[in-house]
PDB file of N, CA and C in Angstrom:
ATOM      1  N   UNK A 144    -111.447  30.334  11.433  1.00  0.00           N
ATOM      2  CA  UNK A 144    -111.090  30.145  12.823  1.00  0.00           C
ATOM      3  C   UNK A 144    -110.020  31.160  13.169  1.00  0.00           C
ATOM      4  N   UNK A 145    -110.240  31.908  14.235  1.00  0.00           N
ATOM      5  CA  UNK A 145    -109.261  32.854  14.737  1.00  0.00           C
ATOM      6  C   UNK A 145    -108.782  32.339  16.086  1.00  0.00           C
ATOM      7  N   UNK A 146    -107.497  32.345  16.296  1.00  0.00           N
ATOM      8  CA  UNK A 146    -106.945  31.908  17.562  1.00  0.00           C
ATOM      9  C   UNK A 146    -106.993  33.063  18.549  1.00  0.00           C
ATOM     10  N   UNK A 147    -107.570  32.843  19.689  1.00  0.00           N
ATOM     11  CA  UNK A 147    -107.669  33.882  20.722  1.00  0.00           C
ATOM     12  C   UNK A 147    -106.677  33.544  21.827  1.00  0.00           C
ATOM     13  N   UNK A 148    -105.474  34.029  21.685  1.00  0.00           N
ATOM     14  CA  UNK A 148    -104.434  33.769  22.668  1.00  0.00           C
ATOM     15  C   UNK A 148    -103.782  35.091  23.032  1.00  0.00           C
ATOM     16  N   UNK A 149    -103.743  35.464  24.303  1.00  0.00           N
ATOM     17  CA  UNK A 149    -103.164  36.748  24.695  1.00  0.00           C
ATOM     18  C   UNK A 149    -101.672  36.864  24.378  1.00  0.00           C
ATOM     19  N   UNK A 150    -100.964  35.747  24.306  1.00  0.00           N
ATOM     20  CA  UNK A 150     -99.530  35.796  24.027  1.00  0.00           C
ATOM     21  C   UNK A 150     -99.224  35.920  22.534  1.00  0.00           C
ATOM     22  N   UNK A 151    -100.239  35.820  21.700  1.00  0.00           N
ATOM     23  CA  UNK A 151    -100.065  36.010  20.260  1.00  0.00           C
ATOM     24  C   UNK A 151    -100.801  37.289  19.901  1.00  0.00           C
ATOM     25  N   UNK A 152    -100.039  38.355  19.676  1.00  0.00           N
ATOM     26  CA  UNK A 152    -100.619  39.691  19.530  1.00  0.00           C
ATOM     27  C   UNK A 152    -100.892  40.065  18.075  1.00  0.00           C
ATOM     28  N   UNK A 153    -101.357  39.127  17.305  1.00  0.00           N
ATOM     29  CA  UNK A 153    -101.734  39.398  15.920  1.00  0.00           C
ATOM     30  C   UNK A 153    -102.839  38.449  15.507  1.00  0.00           C
ATOM     31  N   UNK A 154    -103.474  38.779  14.404  1.00  0.00           N
ATOM     32  CA  UNK A 154    -104.504  37.906  13.843  1.00  0.00           C
ATOM     33  C   UNK A 154    -103.820  36.672  13.258  1.00  0.00           C
ATOM     34  N   UNK A 155    -104.274  35.508  13.673  1.00  0.00           N
ATOM     35  CA  UNK A 155    -103.773  34.243  13.134  1.00  0.00           C
ATOM     36  C   UNK A 155    -105.015  33.429  12.810  1.00  0.00           C
ATOM     37  N   UNK A 156    -105.215  33.132  11.536  1.00  0.00           N
ATOM     38  CA  UNK A 156    -106.457  32.501  11.120  1.00  0.00           C
ATOM     39  C   UNK A 156    -106.222  31.401  10.084  1.00  0.00           C
ATOM     40  N   UNK A 157    -107.128  30.444  10.053  1.00  0.00           N
ATOM     41  CA  UNK A 157    -107.043  29.373   9.060  1.00  0.00           C
ATOM     42  C   UNK A 157    -107.743  29.748   7.753  1.00  0.00           C
ATOM     43  N   UNK A 158    -108.409  30.900   7.736  1.00  0.00           N
ATOM     44  CA  UNK A 158    -109.108  31.339   6.536  1.00  0.00           C
ATOM     45  C   UNK A 158    -108.155  32.114   5.613  1.00  0.00           C
ATOM     46  N   UNK A 159    -108.600  32.367   4.382  1.00  0.00           N
ATOM     47  CA  UNK A 159    -107.765  33.060   3.403  1.00  0.00           C
ATOM     48  C   UNK A 159    -107.621  34.544   3.687  1.00  0.00           C
ATOM     49  N   UNK A 160    -108.550  35.113   4.431  1.00  0.00           N
ATOM     50  CA  UNK A 160    -108.509  36.525   4.771  1.00  0.00           C
ATOM     51  C   UNK A 160    -108.882  36.698   6.235  1.00  0.00           C
ATOM     52  N   UNK A 161    -108.652  37.894   6.745  1.00  0.00           N
ATOM     53  CA  UNK A 161    -109.098  38.234   8.093  1.00  0.00           C
ATOM     54  C   UNK A 161    -110.456  38.905   7.938  1.00  0.00           C
ATOM     55  N   UNK A 162    -111.497  38.340   8.512  1.00  0.00           N
ATOM     56  CA  UNK A 162    -112.835  38.928   8.356  1.00  0.00           C
ATOM     57  C   UNK A 162    -112.848  40.413   8.739  1.00  0.00           C
ATOM     58  N   UNK A 163    -113.432  41.223   7.841  1.00  0.00           N
ATOM     59  CA  UNK A 163    -113.532  42.652   8.081  1.00  0.00           C
ATOM     60  C   UNK A 163    -112.276  43.438   7.756  1.00  0.00           C
ATOM     61  N   UNK A 164    -111.241  42.761   7.282  1.00  0.00           N
ATOM     62  CA  UNK A 164    -109.966  43.414   6.958  1.00  0.00           C
ATOM     63  C   UNK A 164    -109.612  43.153   5.497  1.00  0.00           C
ATOM     64  N   UNK A 165    -108.745  43.999   4.956  1.00  0.00           N
ATOM     65  CA  UNK A 165    -108.261  43.823   3.600  1.00  0.00           C
ATOM     66  C   UNK A 165    -106.757  43.584   3.647  1.00  0.00           C
ATOM     67  N   UNK A 166    -106.302  42.557   2.960  1.00  0.00           N
ATOM     68  CA  UNK A 166    -104.871  42.272   2.881  1.00  0.00           C
ATOM     69  C   UNK A 166    -104.246  43.258   1.908  1.00  0.00           C
ATOM     70  N   UNK A 167    -103.250  44.015   2.386  1.00  0.00           N
ATOM     71  CA  UNK A 167    -102.561  44.999   1.548  1.00  0.00           C
ATOM     72  C   UNK A 167    -101.348  44.386   0.860  1.00  0.00           C
ATOM     73  N   UNK A 168    -100.592  43.561   1.605  1.00  0.00           N
ATOM     74  CA  UNK A 168     -99.349  43.002   1.082  1.00  0.00           C
ATOM     75  C   UNK A 168     -99.142  41.599   1.619  1.00  0.00           C
ATOM     76  N   UNK A 169     -98.699  40.714   0.759  1.00  0.00           N
ATOM     77  CA  UNK A 169     -98.295  39.379   1.174  1.00  0.00           C
ATOM     78  C   UNK A 169     -96.792  39.407   1.372  1.00  0.00           C
ATOM     79  N   UNK A 170     -96.340  38.970   2.539  1.00  0.00           N
ATOM     80  CA  UNK A 170     -94.926  39.075   2.898  1.00  0.00           C
ATOM     81  C   UNK A 170     -94.161  37.765   2.774  1.00  0.00           C
ATOM     82  N   UNK A 171     -94.861  36.662   2.658  1.00  0.00           N
ATOM     83  CA  UNK A 171     -94.183  35.374   2.532  1.00  0.00           C
ATOM     84  C   UNK A 171     -94.700  34.364   3.528  1.00  0.00           C
ATOM     85  N   UNK A 172     -94.016  33.251   3.585  1.00  0.00           N
ATOM     86  CA  UNK A 172     -94.412  32.157   4.465  1.00  0.00           C
ATOM     87  C   UNK A 172     -93.843  32.399   5.858  1.00  0.00           C
ATOM     88  N   UNK A 173     -94.702  32.298   6.851  1.00  0.00           N
ATOM     89  CA  UNK A 173     -94.276  32.327   8.247  1.00  0.00           C
ATOM     90  C   UNK A 173     -94.402  30.909   8.777  1.00  0.00           C
ATOM     91  N   UNK A 174     -93.467  30.526   9.629  1.00  0.00           N
ATOM     92  CA  UNK A 174     -93.515  29.160  10.139  1.00  0.00           C
ATOM     93  C   UNK A 174     -92.988  29.100  11.555  1.00  0.00           C
ATOM     94  N   UNK A 175     -93.400  28.078  12.254  1.00  0.00           N
ATOM     95  CA  UNK A 175     -92.923  27.791  13.594  1.00  0.00           C
ATOM     96  C   UNK A 175     -93.033  26.308  13.838  1.00  0.00           C
ATOM     97  N   UNK A 176     -92.036  25.756  14.488  1.00  0.00           N
ATOM     98  CA  UNK A 176     -92.091  24.324  14.749  1.00  0.00           C
ATOM     99  C   UNK A 176     -91.465  24.002  16.096  1.00  0.00           C
ATOM    100  N   UNK A 177     -91.736  22.821  16.571  1.00  0.00           N
ATOM    101  CA  UNK A 177     -91.120  22.287  17.776  1.00  0.00           C
ATOM    102  C   UNK A 177     -91.114  20.772  17.668  1.00  0.00           C
ATOM    103  N   UNK A 178     -90.153  20.164  18.328  1.00  0.00           N
ATOM    104  CA  UNK A 178     -90.082  18.710  18.403  1.00  0.00           C
ATOM    105  C   UNK A 178     -90.179  18.347  19.878  1.00  0.00           C
ATOM    106  N   UNK A 179     -91.099  17.487  20.202  1.00  0.00           N
ATOM    107  CA  UNK A 179     -91.324  17.050  21.579  1.00  0.00           C
ATOM    108  C   UNK A 179     -91.129  15.542  21.661  1.00  0.00           C
ATOM    109  N   UNK A 180     -90.660  15.095  22.817  1.00  0.00           N
ATOM    110  CA  UNK A 180     -90.497  13.657  23.014  1.00  0.00           C
ATOM    111  C   UNK A 180     -91.370  13.191  24.167  1.00  0.00           C
ATOM    112  N   UNK A 181     -91.733  11.946  24.103  1.00  0.00           N
ATOM    113  CA  UNK A 181     -92.532  11.337  25.172  1.00  0.00           C
ATOM    114  C   UNK A 181     -91.644  11.123  26.388  1.00  0.00           C
ATOM    115  N   UNK A 182     -92.295  10.917  27.530  1.00  0.00           N
ATOM    116  CA  UNK A 182     -91.529  10.547  28.716  1.00  0.00           C
ATOM    117  C   UNK A 182     -91.962   9.163  29.184  1.00  0.00           C
ATOM    118  N   UNK A 183     -91.192   8.602  30.079  1.00  0.00           N
ATOM    119  CA  UNK A 183     -91.449   7.240  30.534  1.00  0.00           C
ATOM    120  C   UNK A 183     -92.831   7.121  31.170  1.00  0.00           C
ATOM    121  N   UNK A 184     -93.246   8.131  31.941  1.00  0.00           N
ATOM    122  CA  UNK A 184     -94.573   8.100  32.575  1.00  0.00           C
ATOM    123  C   UNK A 184     -95.688   8.011  31.552  1.00  0.00           C
ATOM    124  N   UNK A 185     -95.567   8.796  30.485  1.00  0.00           N
ATOM    125  CA  UNK A 185     -96.587   8.755  29.432  1.00  0.00           C
ATOM    126  C   UNK A 185     -96.604   7.400  28.746  1.00  0.00           C
ATOM    127  N   UNK A 186     -95.424   6.832  28.516  1.00  0.00           N
ATOM    128  CA  UNK A 186     -95.345   5.528  27.858  1.00  0.00           C
ATOM    129  C   UNK A 186     -95.995   4.433  28.700  1.00  0.00           C
ATOM    130  N   UNK A 187     -95.757   4.464  30.010  1.00  0.00           N
ATOM    131  CA  UNK A 187     -96.357   3.451  30.894  1.00  0.00           C
ATOM    132  C   UNK A 187     -97.873   3.617  30.910  1.00  0.00           C
ATOM    133  N   UNK A 188     -98.333   4.874  31.043  1.00  0.00           N
ATOM    134  CA  UNK A 188     -99.775   5.132  31.031  1.00  0.00           C
ATOM    135  C   UNK A 188    -100.415   4.709  29.723  1.00  0.00           C
ATOM    136  N   UNK A 189     -99.732   4.962  28.615  1.00  0.00           N
ATOM    137  CA  UNK A 189    -100.266   4.587  27.305  1.00  0.00           C
ATOM    138  C   UNK A 189    -100.351   3.072  27.171  1.00  0.00           C
ATOM    139  N   UNK A 190     -99.357   2.369  27.684  1.00  0.00           N
ATOM    140  CA  UNK A 190     -99.381   0.901  27.616  1.00  0.00           C
ATOM    141  C   UNK A 190    -100.576   0.344  28.380  1.00  0.00           C
ATOM    142  N   UNK A 191    -100.837   0.900  29.557  1.00  0.00           N
ATOM    143  CA  UNK A 191    -101.993   0.448  30.338  1.00  0.00           C
ATOM    144  C   UNK A 191    -103.300   0.815  29.653  1.00  0.00           C
ATOM    145  N   UNK A 192    -103.369   2.014  29.085  1.00  0.00           N
ATOM    146  CA  UNK A 192    -104.596   2.477  28.427  1.00  0.00           C
ATOM    147  C   UNK A 192    -104.894   1.620  27.198  1.00  0.00           C
ATOM    148  N   UNK A 193    -103.858   1.106  26.543  1.00  0.00           N
ATOM    149  CA  UNK A 193    -104.070   0.242  25.381  1.00  0.00           C
ATOM    150  C   UNK A 193    -104.851  -1.023  25.749  1.00  0.00           C
ATOM    151  N   UNK A 194    -104.769  -1.430  26.998  1.00  0.00           N
ATOM    152  CA  UNK A 194    -105.496  -2.622  27.434  1.00  0.00           C
ATOM    153  C   UNK A 194    -107.000  -2.369  27.537  1.00  0.00           C
ATOM    154  N   UNK A 195    -107.380  -1.147  27.949  1.00  0.00           N
ATOM    155  CA  UNK A 195    -108.796  -0.865  28.176  1.00  0.00           C
ATOM    156  C   UNK A 195    -109.385   0.143  27.190  1.00  0.00           C
ATOM    157  N   UNK A 196    -108.534   0.836  26.458  1.00  0.00           N
ATOM    158  CA  UNK A 196    -109.001   1.830  25.502  1.00  0.00           C
ATOM    159  C   UNK A 196    -109.205   3.180  26.149  1.00  0.00           C
ATOM    160  N   UNK A 197    -109.332   4.211  25.341  1.00  0.00           N
ATOM    161  CA  UNK A 197    -109.576   5.560  25.842  1.00  0.00           C
ATOM    162  C   UNK A 197    -108.489   6.529  25.417  1.00  0.00           C
ATOM    163  N   UNK A 198    -108.691   7.771  25.823  1.00  0.00           N
ATOM    164  CA  UNK A 198    -107.763   8.845  25.456  1.00  0.00           C
ATOM    165  C   UNK A 198    -106.435   8.691  26.184  1.00  0.00           C
ATOM    166  N   UNK A 199    -105.367   8.958  25.480  1.00  0.00           N
ATOM    167  CA  UNK A 199    -104.032   8.979  26.070  1.00  0.00           C
ATOM    168  C   UNK A 199    -103.756  10.423  26.493  1.00  0.00           C
ATOM    169  N   UNK A 200    -104.209  10.801  27.682  1.00  0.00           N
ATOM    170  CA  UNK A 200    -104.191  12.198  28.123  1.00  0.00           C
ATOM    171  C   UNK A 200    -102.791  12.774  28.194  1.00  0.00           C
ATOM    172  N   UNK A 201    -101.812  11.983  28.577  1.00  0.00           N
ATOM    173  CA  UNK A 201    -100.433  12.473  28.621  1.00  0.00           C
ATOM    174  C   UNK A 201     -99.963  12.917  27.248  1.00  0.00           C
ATOM    175  N   UNK A 202    -100.300  12.133  26.240  1.00  0.00           N
ATOM    176  CA  UNK A 202     -99.919  12.489  24.866  1.00  0.00           C
ATOM    177  C   UNK A 202    -100.726  13.681  24.364  1.00  0.00           C
ATOM    178  N   UNK A 203    -102.004  13.746  24.734  1.00  0.00           N
ATOM    179  CA  UNK A 203    -102.832  14.891  24.327  1.00  0.00           C
ATOM    180  C   UNK A 203    -102.257  16.191  24.876  1.00  0.00           C
ATOM    181  N   UNK A 204    -101.867  16.185  26.150  1.00  0.00           N
ATOM    182  CA  UNK A 204    -101.260  17.376  26.762  1.00  0.00           C
ATOM    183  C   UNK A 204     -99.950  17.733  26.074  1.00  0.00           C
ATOM    184  N   UNK A 205     -99.160  16.732  25.764  1.00  0.00           N
ATOM    185  CA  UNK A 205     -97.879  16.966  25.088  1.00  0.00           C
ATOM    186  C   UNK A 205     -98.094  17.609  23.722  1.00  0.00           C
ATOM    187  N   UNK A 206     -99.050  17.111  22.959  1.00  0.00           N
ATOM    188  CA  UNK A 206     -99.298  17.655  21.620  1.00  0.00           C
ATOM    189  C   UNK A 206     -99.918  19.050  21.695  1.00  0.00           C
ATOM    190  N   UNK A 207    -100.752  19.315  22.710  1.00  0.00           N
ATOM    191  CA  UNK A 207    -101.310  20.652  22.894  1.00  0.00           C
ATOM    192  C   UNK A 207    -100.194  21.643  23.188  1.00  0.00           C
ATOM    193  N   UNK A 208     -99.277  21.270  24.066  1.00  0.00           N
ATOM    194  CA  UNK A 208     -98.131  22.128  24.389  1.00  0.00           C
ATOM    195  C   UNK A 208     -97.290  22.382  23.134  1.00  0.00           C
ATOM    196  N   UNK A 209     -97.042  21.346  22.368  1.00  0.00           N
ATOM    197  CA  UNK A 209     -96.244  21.486  21.153  1.00  0.00           C
ATOM    198  C   UNK A 209     -96.941  22.381  20.135  1.00  0.00           C
ATOM    199  N   UNK A 210     -98.247  22.224  19.970  1.00  0.00           N
ATOM    200  CA  UNK A 210     -99.001  23.068  19.039  1.00  0.00           C
ATOM    201  C   UNK A 210     -98.944  24.528  19.467  1.00  0.00           C
ATOM    202  N   UNK A 211     -99.088  24.787  20.767  1.00  0.00           N
ATOM    203  CA  UNK A 211     -99.015  26.155  21.279  1.00  0.00           C
ATOM    204  C   UNK A 211     -97.643  26.771  21.025  1.00  0.00           C
ATOM    205  N   UNK A 212     -96.586  26.001  21.246  1.00  0.00           N
ATOM    206  CA  UNK A 212     -95.228  26.504  20.984  1.00  0.00           C
ATOM    207  C   UNK A 212     -95.035  26.803  19.503  1.00  0.00           C
ATOM    208  N   UNK A 213     -95.536  25.922  18.651  1.00  0.00           N
ATOM    209  CA  UNK A 213     -95.403  26.138  17.208  1.00  0.00           C
ATOM    210  C   UNK A 213     -96.140  27.415  16.788  1.00  0.00           C
ATOM    211  N   UNK A 214     -97.329  27.659  17.358  1.00  0.00           N
ATOM    212  CA  UNK A 214     -98.084  28.880  17.049  1.00  0.00           C
ATOM    213  C   UNK A 214     -97.347  30.134  17.514  1.00  0.00           C
ATOM    214  N   UNK A 215     -96.781  30.080  18.715  1.00  0.00           N
ATOM    215  CA  UNK A 215     -96.024  31.220  19.225  1.00  0.00           C
ATOM    216  C   UNK A 215     -94.830  31.522  18.320  1.00  0.00           C
ATOM    217  N   UNK A 216     -94.155  30.490  17.869  1.00  0.00           N
ATOM    218  CA  UNK A 216     -92.998  30.670  16.982  1.00  0.00           C
ATOM    219  C   UNK A 216     -93.429  31.165  15.602  1.00  0.00           C
ATOM    220  N   UNK A 217     -94.588  30.710  15.137  1.00  0.00           N
ATOM    221  CA  UNK A 217     -95.149  31.203  13.882  1.00  0.00           C
ATOM    222  C   UNK A 217     -95.393  32.708  13.980  1.00  0.00           C
ATOM    223  N   UNK A 218     -96.029  33.148  15.066  1.00  0.00           N
ATOM    224  CA  UNK A 218     -96.314  34.573  15.246  1.00  0.00           C
ATOM    225  C   UNK A 218     -95.019  35.382  15.332  1.00  0.00           C
ATOM    226  N   UNK A 219     -94.012  34.869  16.022  1.00  0.00           N
ATOM    227  CA  UNK A 219     -92.725  35.568  16.126  1.00  0.00           C
ATOM    228  C   UNK A 219     -92.069  35.692  14.751  1.00  0.00           C
ATOM    229  N   UNK A 220     -92.134  34.631  13.960  1.00  0.00           N
ATOM    230  CA  UNK A 220     -91.560  34.664  12.605  1.00  0.00           C
ATOM    231  C   UNK A 220     -92.306  35.682  11.743  1.00  0.00           C
ATOM    232  N   UNK A 221     -93.623  35.721  11.871  1.00  0.00           N
ATOM    233  CA  UNK A 221     -94.430  36.677  11.098  1.00  0.00           C
ATOM    234  C   UNK A 221     -94.091  38.116  11.489  1.00  0.00           C
ATOM    235  N   UNK A 222     -93.909  38.371  12.799  1.00  0.00           N
ATOM    236  CA  UNK A 222     -93.524  39.713  13.249  1.00  0.00           C
ATOM    237  C   UNK A 222     -92.194  40.131  12.643  1.00  0.00           C
ATOM    238  N   UNK A 223     -91.248  39.198  12.570  1.00  0.00           N
ATOM    239  CA  UNK A 223     -89.944  39.495  11.963  1.00  0.00           C
ATOM    240  C   UNK A 223     -90.085  39.881  10.495  1.00  0.00           C
ATOM    241  N   UNK A 224     -91.100  39.351   9.836  1.00  0.00           N
ATOM    242  CA  UNK A 224     -91.366  39.702   8.439  1.00  0.00           C
ATOM    243  C   UNK A 224     -92.124  41.023   8.313  1.00  0.00           C
ATOM    244  N   UNK A 225     -92.581  41.577   9.442  1.00  0.00           N
ATOM    245  CA  UNK A 225     -93.337  42.820   9.431  1.00  0.00           C
ATOM    246  C   UNK A 225     -94.832  42.632   9.267  1.00  0.00           C
ATOM    247  N   UNK A 226     -95.328  41.458   9.583  1.00  0.00           N
ATOM    248  CA  UNK A 226     -96.742  41.134   9.362  1.00  0.00           C
ATOM    249  C   UNK A 226     -97.640  41.661  10.473  1.00  0.00           C
ATOM    250  N   UNK A 227     -98.879  41.939  10.091  1.00  0.00           N
ATOM    251  CA  UNK A 227     -99.961  42.256  11.024  1.00  0.00           C
ATOM    252  C   UNK A 227    -100.795  41.016  11.313  1.00  0.00           C
ATOM    253  N   UNK A 228    -100.724  40.037  10.412  1.00  0.00           N
ATOM    254  CA  UNK A 228    -101.578  38.855  10.527  1.00  0.00           C
ATOM    255  C   UNK A 228    -100.949  37.688   9.771  1.00  0.00           C
ATOM    256  N   UNK A 229    -101.447  36.499  10.077  1.00  0.00           N
ATOM    257  CA  UNK A 229    -101.061  35.297   9.328  1.00  0.00           C
ATOM    258  C   UNK A 229    -102.354  34.609   8.915  1.00  0.00           C
ATOM    259  N   UNK A 230    -102.502  34.361   7.627  1.00  0.00           N
ATOM    260  CA  UNK A 230    -103.700  33.717   7.096  1.00  0.00           C
ATOM    261  C   UNK A 230    -103.341  32.336   6.554  1.00  0.00           C
ATOM    262  N   UNK A 231    -104.362  31.536   6.308  1.00  0.00           N
ATOM    263  CA  UNK A 231    -104.181  30.176   5.778  1.00  0.00           C
ATOM    264  C   UNK A 231    -103.271  29.318   6.653  1.00  0.00           C
ATOM    265  N   UNK A 232    -103.405  29.434   7.960  1.00  0.00           N
ATOM    266  CA  UNK A 232    -102.548  28.677   8.874  1.00  0.00           C
ATOM    267  C   UNK A 232    -102.911  27.196   8.813  1.00  0.00           C
ATOM    268  N   UNK A 233    -101.882  26.377   8.767  1.00  0.00           N
ATOM    269  CA  UNK A 233    -102.038  24.927   8.736  1.00  0.00           C
ATOM    270  C   UNK A 233    -101.055  24.302   9.716  1.00  0.00           C
ATOM    271  N   UNK A 234    -101.351  23.078  10.118  1.00  0.00           N
ATOM    272  CA  UNK A 234    -100.476  22.319  11.006  1.00  0.00           C
ATOM    273  C   UNK A 234    -100.115  21.003  10.340  1.00  0.00           C
ATOM    274  N   UNK A 235     -98.892  20.570  10.575  1.00  0.00           N
ATOM    275  CA  UNK A 235     -98.459  19.241  10.136  1.00  0.00           C
ATOM    276  C   UNK A 235     -97.701  18.598  11.276  1.00  0.00           C
ATOM    277  N   UNK A 236     -97.804  17.300  11.366  1.00  0.00           N
ATOM    278  CA  UNK A 236     -97.038  16.554  12.357  1.00  0.00           C
ATOM    279  C   UNK A 236     -96.259  15.460  11.651  1.00  0.00           C
ATOM    280  N   UNK A 237     -95.141  15.110  12.245  1.00  0.00           N
ATOM    281  CA  UNK A 237     -94.357  13.998  11.712  1.00  0.00           C
ATOM    282  C   UNK A 237     -93.536  13.393  12.833  1.00  0.00           C
ATOM    283  N   UNK A 238     -93.268  12.123  12.706  1.00  0.00           N
ATOM    284  CA  UNK A 238     -92.413  11.450  13.672  1.00  0.00           C
ATOM    285  C   UNK A 238     -90.970  11.680  13.247  1.00  0.00           C
ATOM    286  N   UNK A 239     -90.175  12.266  14.126  1.00  0.00           N
ATOM    287  CA  UNK A 239     -88.778  12.552  13.832  1.00  0.00           C
ATOM    288  C   UNK A 239     -87.901  11.364  14.211  1.00  0.00           C
ATOM    289  N   UNK A 240     -88.193  10.792  15.347  1.00  0.00           N
ATOM    290  CA  UNK A 240     -87.493   9.620  15.852  1.00  0.00           C
ATOM    291  C   UNK A 240     -88.480   8.837  16.701  1.00  0.00           C
ATOM    292  N   UNK A 241     -88.153   7.625  17.046  1.00  0.00           N
ATOM    293  CA  UNK A 241     -89.077   6.861  17.874  1.00  0.00           C
ATOM    294  C   UNK A 241     -89.282   7.611  19.191  1.00  0.00           C
ATOM    295  N   UNK A 242     -90.526   7.990  19.452  1.00  0.00           N
ATOM    296  CA  UNK A 242     -90.839   8.714  20.669  1.00  0.00           C
ATOM    297  C   UNK A 242     -90.733  10.219  20.545  1.00  0.00           C
ATOM    298  N   UNK A 243     -90.386  10.745  19.362  1.00  0.00           N
ATOM    299  CA  UNK A 243     -90.270  12.188  19.167  1.00  0.00           C
ATOM    300  C   UNK A 243     -91.068  12.641  17.962  1.00  0.00           C
ATOM    301  N   UNK A 244     -91.914  13.647  18.164  1.00  0.00           N
ATOM    302  CA  UNK A 244     -92.763  14.142  17.081  1.00  0.00           C
ATOM    303  C   UNK A 244     -92.559  15.640  16.894  1.00  0.00           C
ATOM    304  N   UNK A 245     -92.643  16.064  15.642  1.00  0.00           N
ATOM    305  CA  UNK A 245     -92.556  17.479  15.304  1.00  0.00           C
ATOM    306  C   UNK A 245     -93.949  17.990  14.964  1.00  0.00           C
ATOM    307  N   UNK A 246     -94.234  19.201  15.410  1.00  0.00           N
ATOM    308  CA  UNK A 246     -95.426  19.917  14.942  1.00  0.00           C
ATOM    309  C   UNK A 246     -94.921  21.164  14.236  1.00  0.00           C
ATOM    310  N   UNK A 247     -95.402  21.363  13.029  1.00  0.00           N
ATOM    311  CA  UNK A 247     -95.063  22.523  12.219  1.00  0.00           C
ATOM    312  C   UNK A 247     -96.337  23.318  11.979  1.00  0.00           C
ATOM    313  N   UNK A 248     -96.294  24.619  12.274  1.00  0.00           N
ATOM    314  CA  UNK A 248     -97.389  25.525  11.943  1.00  0.00           C
ATOM    315  C   UNK A 248     -96.861  26.461  10.871  1.00  0.00           C
ATOM    316  N   UNK A 249     -97.638  26.668   9.810  1.00  0.00           N
ATOM    317  CA  UNK A 249     -97.201  27.580   8.743  1.00  0.00           C
ATOM    318  C   UNK A 249     -98.398  28.293   8.145  1.00  0.00           C
ATOM    319  N   UNK A 250     -98.130  29.446   7.570  1.00  0.00           N
ATOM    320  CA  UNK A 250     -99.187  30.221   6.954  1.00  0.00           C
ATOM    321  C   UNK A 250     -98.577  31.381   6.186  1.00  0.00           C
ATOM    322  N   UNK A 251     -99.431  32.224   5.628  1.00  0.00           N
ATOM    323  CA  UNK A 251     -98.990  33.362   4.843  1.00  0.00           C
ATOM    324  C   UNK A 251     -99.000  34.613   5.702  1.00  0.00           C
ATOM    325  N   UNK A 252     -97.829  35.223   5.862  1.00  0.00           N
ATOM    326  CA  UNK A 252     -97.706  36.470   6.608  1.00  0.00           C
ATOM    327  C   UNK A 252     -98.176  37.617   5.719  1.00  0.00           C
ATOM    328  N   UNK A 253     -99.034  38.484   6.274  1.00  0.00           N
ATOM    329  CA  UNK A 253     -99.596  39.581   5.488  1.00  0.00           C
ATOM    330  C   UNK A 253     -99.593  40.870   6.294  1.00  0.00           C
ATOM    331  N   UNK A 254     -99.648  41.978   5.555  1.00  0.00           N
ATOM    332  CA  UNK A 254     -99.912  43.295   6.128  1.00  0.00           C
ATOM    333  C   UNK A 254    -101.353  43.632   5.805  1.00  0.00           C
ATOM    334  N   UNK A 255    -102.047  44.152   6.763  1.00  0.00           N
ATOM    335  CA  UNK A 255    -103.437  44.557   6.558  1.00  0.00           C
ATOM    336  C   UNK A 255    -103.500  46.042   6.265  1.00  0.00           C
ATOM    337  N   UNK A 256    -104.550  46.469   5.521  1.00  0.00           N
ATOM    338  CA  UNK A 256    -104.726  47.910   5.233  1.00  0.00           C
ATOM    339  C   UNK A 256    -105.157  48.621   6.490  1.00  0.00           C
TER     340      UNK A 256
END
């Protein structure tokens, strides 16, 4: 999977290599994270949705925004390492506090030939 985002000006992929490219140097771990908190509107909507079931769209939007921020920070960290690409990208989430979640994106920063 390659992320196609105009604000991320490098190859960022979940695979071990960049298709059609050769990894010349491994530079280390690149990472980016953000912590987001829910808002009262989302909590009220979620409480109502729990009665009838379905997607919690407010939370979905919040997590999408957080994932995008984590990816942008991952790419910035990789650039600081001198990378052309980041391979083996993974995401992790964790609850930091009640109502606050962290998304961490990490992968291997590499230079391509």
